[in-house]
Amino acid sequence: MSTTDTTVASADDRGPVPISRWLWLVGAVILTAGVLFGYDQGVIAGALIGIEKEWDVSTRLTEVITSWVTLGALVGALVAGTLADRIGRRAAVTVAAVLFVAGALIEAAAPSPAVLVVGRLVVGFGVGVASVAAPLYAAEMAPTRVRGRFVSWYQFGITFGIFLAYLVDQLLSSGDRWRLMLGVSAVPALLLVLLILPSSDTPRWYLTKGRREDAVRAVERIRPDDPTAGMAEIEASIAEDVPQASWGQVFSRRWRTPLLLGVGLAVFQQVTGINAIIYYANKIFAAAGFESVADQTAATTWAIGAVNVVATLIAVAFVDRLGRRPLLLAGLVGMGLSLTAVGFAFRSLADIPEDPVTQTARVSNSGVIALVGLVVYIASFAFSLGPVVWTVINEIFPRDIRGRGVSVATAFNWGSAWLVSQFFLSLTDAIGQAATFWLFAALCLVAFVWIWRFVPETRGRSLEEIEAMWVERAGDPQHVVPGSAR
Ligand code: BGC
């Protein structure tokens, strides 16, 4: 392996950081894991059209087929931490990739809706494992000064994967080739296996398992410029590790504030409707009067998929400059207003007679307003709640409860995603499209008030300063924050 291949500017003033060719490989692993995650989330939007044609599925079954990926992900995310500690980060990512391949093949060959649901669960389990193991692998492989960038590659990968899935849906929609749409995700999953096989596990994981020689070899590959310094950094950070707190401590009064903040942010990210729109985009556009499948899938690909990718890049560029609170609050204003407009568009659509042949409303001004409203909604989400919620969740927990705190918040996130995707269609049947979007808008307002009142700005504060803030709030002078000036 050659030494320095290229450099990137570092986030601070300490000059450029060398990036070895080996690290590009790690970057490719993270990106592919993110793309897979996004693909498996987004693909169902287009696949549902063909599935509903092949089998006469009820609304409830459509919801199950759509949402059980999130149920599998909930379980996968809960076991992933322990799995990644036991068998290693690399092996855990490999397990996720194998689950993706197996799930994709089960889905593609499903002889009945029940088998399809099993495939969705398996894929979901892979999504959950990948959602924990891949960022962990990225964070531990990257040199400190490019860590943020590595983790945001993952975020970018997810939105790009959703976009890619919509594009594949669009290309295959004319022939109702839903099996191929779902099966195609086996390709990036195989690519992930091929990418991760020649790479090693993280030096940090090897060291915690007492495998020093492997750790040295891994550091030589990812820090060819100065492996001795690299090794010293990792050993020092392990020496500073605090033992993981018990579950009792995680839920103790002292850490109630960060726990409530983490869970609150995770839940608000979902109950404001994002995955109802990601998963059911084509159905929403059909209801808005986009009659042909080609029109629906085109609107989904570009208005939802592409806008999501571009706006996420904006957030990644500005989150450290503008701060978390302004982005979150501004995003919620955009989301709330656009959802209100979408609600009004659907209400006036209800007054337009359906086309007697296609049984859908005809595209009208209201349909266009719904389209523009959804674009504004997706853009507002993608520069705010999408990435920023994950940034804040990963920085508000004190060190000793961070692992468990993040997994509790992640589990609440998947749980709420499941609730929304499981009941969205039934809700629109029961109270109508307009009222459903207004309900999401009202929840944006609640989220706005809650964040404005309770979520502190964390930009520019060290993790120790954030921890010291909670201790002060809980009025616990006995607790000494490691590394803090207090
Ligand atoms: C959310 C996902 C969502 C995605 C959309 C993520 O931050 O956690 O549930 O599907 O954004 O881009």
CSV table of C-alpha atoms in Angstrom, one decimal, residues 3-221:
chain,number,residue,atom,x,y,z
A,3,THR,CA,1.8,6.1,1.6
A,4,THR,CA,-0.1,9.3,1.3
A,5,ASP,CA,-2.4,9.4,-1.8
A,6,THR,CA,-4.2,12.6,-1.3
A,7,THR,CA,-5.2,15.1,1.3
A,8,VAL,CA,-8.4,16.8,2.5
A,9,ALA,CA,-8.6,20.1,4.4
A,10,SER,CA,-9.2,19.4,8.1
A,11,ALA,CA,-12.1,20.8,10.1
A,12,ASP,CA,-9.7,22.8,12.3
A,13,ASP,CA,-6.5,24.8,11.7
A,14,ARG,CA,-4.0,22.0,11.9
A,15,GLY,CA,-3.5,21.7,8.2
A,16,PRO,CA,-4.4,19.0,5.7
A,17,VAL,CA,-5.0,15.4,6.8
A,18,PRO,CA,-3.4,12.6,4.7
A,19,ILE,CA,-5.9,10.1,3.5
A,20,SER,CA,-4.5,6.7,2.6
A,21,ARG,CA,-5.9,4.7,-0.3
A,22,TRP,CA,-7.0,2.2,2.4
A,23,LEU,CA,-9.3,4.9,3.9
A,24,TRP,CA,-10.9,5.4,0.5
A,25,LEU,CA,-11.9,1.8,0.7
A,26,VAL,CA,-13.4,2.3,4.2
A,27,GLY,CA,-15.2,5.4,2.8
A,28,ALA,CA,-16.6,3.2,0.0
A,29,VAL,CA,-17.8,0.7,2.6
A,30,ILE,CA,-19.7,3.4,4.6
A,31,LEU,CA,-21.2,4.9,1.5
A,32,THR,CA,-22.4,1.5,0.1
A,33,ALA,CA,-23.9,0.6,3.5
A,34,GLY,CA,-25.8,4.0,3.6
A,35,VAL,CA,-26.9,3.5,-0.1
A,36,LEU,CA,-28.2,0.0,0.8
A,37,PHE,CA,-30.1,1.3,3.8
A,38,GLY,CA,-31.7,4.0,1.8
A,39,TYR,CA,-32.5,1.7,-1.2
A,40,ASP,CA,-34.3,-0.7,1.0
A,41,GLN,CA,-36.3,2.1,2.6
A,42,GLY,CA,-37.2,3.9,-0.7
A,43,VAL,CA,-37.8,1.0,-3.1
A,44,ILE,CA,-41.2,0.0,-1.6
A,45,ALA,CA,-42.8,3.3,-2.9
A,46,GLY,CA,-42.7,2.0,-6.5
A,47,ALA,CA,-42.9,-1.7,-5.8
A,48,LEU,CA,-46.3,-1.4,-4.1
A,49,ILE,CA,-47.9,-0.5,-7.5
A,50,GLY,CA,-46.9,-3.9,-9.0
A,51,ILE,CA,-47.5,-5.9,-5.7
A,52,GLU,CA,-51.1,-4.5,-5.5
A,53,LYS,CA,-51.7,-5.6,-9.1
A,54,GLU,CA,-50.4,-9.1,-8.6
A,55,TRP,CA,-52.2,-9.8,-5.4
A,56,ASP,CA,-55.4,-8.4,-4.1
A,57,VAL,CA,-53.9,-7.0,-0.9
A,58,SER,CA,-56.0,-5.1,1.6
A,59,THR,CA,-54.9,-1.7,3.0
A,60,ARG,CA,-53.9,-3.3,6.2
A,61,LEU,CA,-51.6,-5.9,4.3
A,62,THR,CA,-50.1,-3.1,2.2
A,63,GLU,CA,-49.2,-1.3,5.4
A,64,VAL,CA,-47.7,-4.5,6.9
A,65,ILE,CA,-45.6,-5.1,3.7
A,66,THR,CA,-44.4,-1.5,3.8
A,67,SER,CA,-43.8,-1.0,7.5
A,68,TRP,CA,-42.3,-4.3,8.7
A,69,VAL,CA,-38.9,-3.3,7.4
A,70,THR,CA,-38.9,-0.8,10.2
A,71,LEU,CA,-40.0,-3.4,12.7
A,72,GLY,CA,-37.1,-5.6,11.6
A,73,ALA,CA,-34.8,-2.6,11.9
A,74,LEU,CA,-36.0,-1.9,15.4
A,75,VAL,CA,-34.9,-5.4,16.5
A,76,GLY,CA,-31.7,-5.2,14.4
A,77,ALA,CA,-30.7,-1.9,15.9
A,78,LEU,CA,-31.2,-3.2,19.5
A,79,VAL,CA,-29.0,-6.3,19.0
A,80,ALA,CA,-26.4,-4.6,16.8
A,81,GLY,CA,-24.4,-2.9,19.5
A,82,THR,CA,-23.8,-6.2,21.3
A,83,LEU,CA,-23.2,-8.0,18.0
A,84,ALA,CA,-20.6,-5.4,16.9
A,85,ASP,CA,-18.8,-5.7,20.3
A,86,ARG,CA,-18.8,-9.6,20.2
A,87,ILE,CA,-17.9,-10.4,16.6
A,88,GLY,CA,-16.4,-7.0,15.6
A,89,ARG,CA,-17.6,-4.1,13.5
A,90,ARG,CA,-16.5,-5.5,10.2
A,91,ALA,CA,-18.2,-8.9,10.8
A,92,ALA,CA,-21.4,-7.1,11.9
A,93,VAL,CA,-21.4,-5.1,8.7
A,94,THR,CA,-20.9,-8.3,6.8
A,95,VAL,CA,-23.8,-9.9,8.6
A,96,ALA,CA,-26.0,-6.9,7.6
A,97,ALA,CA,-24.9,-7.3,4.0
A,98,VAL,CA,-25.7,-11.1,4.0
A,99,LEU,CA,-29.1,-10.3,5.5
A,100,PHE,CA,-29.7,-7.7,2.7
A,101,VAL,CA,-28.9,-10.3,0.0
A,102,ALA,CA,-31.0,-13.1,1.7
A,103,GLY,CA,-33.9,-10.7,2.3
A,104,ALA,CA,-33.8,-9.3,-1.3
A,105,LEU,CA,-33.9,-12.8,-2.7
A,106,ILE,CA,-36.8,-13.9,-0.5
A,107,GLU,CA,-38.7,-10.7,-1.5
A,108,ALA,CA,-38.0,-11.2,-5.2
A,109,ALA,CA,-39.0,-14.8,-5.2
A,110,ALA,CA,-41.9,-14.5,-2.8
A,111,PRO,CA,-44.8,-16.8,-3.8
A,112,SER,CA,-47.2,-15.1,-1.5
A,113,PRO,CA,-47.6,-11.9,0.5
A,114,ALA,CA,-46.8,-13.7,3.7
A,115,VAL,CA,-43.3,-14.8,2.3
A,116,LEU,CA,-42.8,-11.2,1.1
A,117,VAL,CA,-43.4,-9.9,4.6
A,118,VAL,CA,-40.8,-12.4,5.9
A,119,GLY,CA,-38.3,-11.0,3.3
A,120,ARG,CA,-39.2,-7.5,4.4
A,121,LEU,CA,-38.4,-8.4,8.1
A,122,VAL,CA,-35.1,-10.0,7.1
A,123,VAL,CA,-34.1,-6.9,5.1
A,124,GLY,CA,-35.2,-4.7,8.0
A,125,PHE,CA,-33.1,-6.6,10.4
A,126,GLY,CA,-30.1,-5.9,8.1
A,127,VAL,CA,-31.0,-2.3,7.9
A,128,GLY,CA,-31.1,-2.1,11.7
A,129,VAL,CA,-27.7,-3.8,12.2
A,130,ALA,CA,-26.1,-1.7,9.4
A,131,SER,CA,-27.6,1.5,11.0
A,132,VAL,CA,-25.5,0.9,14.1
A,133,ALA,CA,-22.5,-1.0,12.8
A,134,ALA,CA,-21.6,1.0,9.8
A,135,PRO,CA,-21.3,4.5,11.5
A,136,LEU,CA,-19.5,2.8,14.4
A,137,TYR,CA,-17.0,1.3,11.9
A,138,ALA,CA,-16.6,4.7,10.2
A,139,ALA,CA,-16.1,6.6,13.4
A,140,GLU,CA,-13.5,4.2,14.6
A,141,MET,CA,-11.6,3.9,11.3
A,142,ALA,CA,-11.4,7.6,10.6
A,143,PRO,CA,-8.7,9.7,12.0
A,144,THR,CA,-10.2,12.2,14.5
A,145,ARG,CA,-9.9,15.1,12.3
A,146,VAL,CA,-12.0,13.7,9.4
A,147,ARG,CA,-14.4,11.7,11.5
A,148,GLY,CA,-17.4,14.1,11.1
A,149,ARG,CA,-16.9,13.9,7.3
A,150,PHE,CA,-16.9,10.1,7.3
A,151,VAL,CA,-20.1,9.9,9.4
A,152,SER,CA,-21.8,12.4,7.1
A,153,TRP,CA,-20.9,10.2,4.1
A,154,TYR,CA,-23.2,7.7,5.6
A,155,GLN,CA,-26.1,10.2,5.9
A,156,PHE,CA,-25.5,11.2,2.3
A,157,GLY,CA,-25.4,7.5,1.3
A,158,ILE,CA,-28.9,7.0,2.8
A,159,THR,CA,-30.5,9.8,0.9
A,160,PHE,CA,-28.7,8.8,-2.3
A,161,GLY,CA,-29.9,5.2,-1.8
A,162,ILE,CA,-33.5,6.4,-1.5
A,163,PHE,CA,-33.1,8.4,-4.7
A,164,LEU,CA,-31.5,5.4,-6.5
A,165,ALA,CA,-34.4,3.2,-5.4
A,166,TYR,CA,-36.9,5.7,-6.8
A,167,LEU,CA,-34.9,5.9,-10.1
A,168,VAL,CA,-35.0,2.1,-10.4
A,169,ASP,CA,-38.7,2.1,-9.6
A,170,GLN,CA,-39.2,4.6,-12.3
A,171,LEU,CA,-37.2,2.7,-14.9
A,172,LEU,CA,-39.0,-0.6,-14.1
A,173,SER,CA,-42.5,0.7,-13.5
A,174,SER,CA,-43.7,0.3,-17.1
A,175,GLY,CA,-43.5,-3.5,-16.8
A,176,ASP,CA,-44.7,-3.8,-13.2
A,177,ARG,CA,-41.4,-5.5,-12.5
A,178,TRP,CA,-41.6,-5.1,-8.7
A,179,ARG,CA,-39.7,-8.4,-8.1
A,180,LEU,CA,-36.7,-7.0,-9.9
A,181,MET,CA,-37.0,-3.6,-8.1
A,182,LEU,CA,-36.7,-5.5,-4.7
A,183,GLY,CA,-34.2,-8.0,-5.9
A,184,VAL,CA,-31.8,-5.4,-7.3
A,185,SER,CA,-30.7,-4.4,-3.8
A,186,ALA,CA,-28.8,-7.7,-3.7
A,187,VAL,CA,-26.3,-6.1,-6.1
A,188,PRO,CA,-25.0,-3.3,-3.8
A,189,ALA,CA,-25.2,-5.8,-0.9
A,190,LEU,CA,-22.8,-8.1,-2.8
A,191,LEU,CA,-20.6,-5.1,-3.5
A,192,LEU,CA,-20.6,-4.3,0.2
A,193,VAL,CA,-19.4,-7.9,0.9
A,194,LEU,CA,-16.6,-7.5,-1.7
A,195,LEU,CA,-15.5,-4.2,-0.3
A,196,ILE,CA,-15.4,-5.2,3.3
A,197,LEU,CA,-13.7,-8.6,2.8
A,198,PRO,CA,-10.2,-7.2,2.0
A,199,SER,CA,-10.5,-4.5,4.8
A,200,SER,CA,-9.7,-5.2,8.4
A,201,ASP,CA,-11.6,-4.5,11.6
A,202,THR,CA,-11.0,-1.3,13.6
A,203,PRO,CA,-7.8,-1.0,15.6
A,204,ARG,CA,-9.9,0.0,18.6
A,205,TRP,CA,-11.9,-3.2,18.5
A,206,TYR,CA,-8.8,-5.4,18.1
A,207,LEU,CA,-7.3,-3.7,21.1
A,208,THR,CA,-10.4,-4.2,23.3
A,209,LYS,CA,-10.1,-7.9,22.4
A,210,GLY,CA,-6.4,-8.0,23.3
A,211,ARG,CA,-5.3,-8.5,19.6
A,212,ARG,CA,-2.5,-6.0,19.6
A,213,GLU,CA,-0.7,-7.3,16.5
A,214,ASP,CA,-3.9,-7.0,14.4
A,215,ALA,CA,-4.4,-3.5,15.8
A,216,VAL,CA,-0.9,-2.5,14.8
A,217,ARG,CA,-1.4,-3.9,11.3
A,218,ALA,CA,-4.8,-2.0,10.9
A,219,VAL,CA,-3.3,1.3,12.1
A,220,GLU,CA,-0.4,0.9,9.6
A,221,ARG,CA,-2.9,0.7,6.8
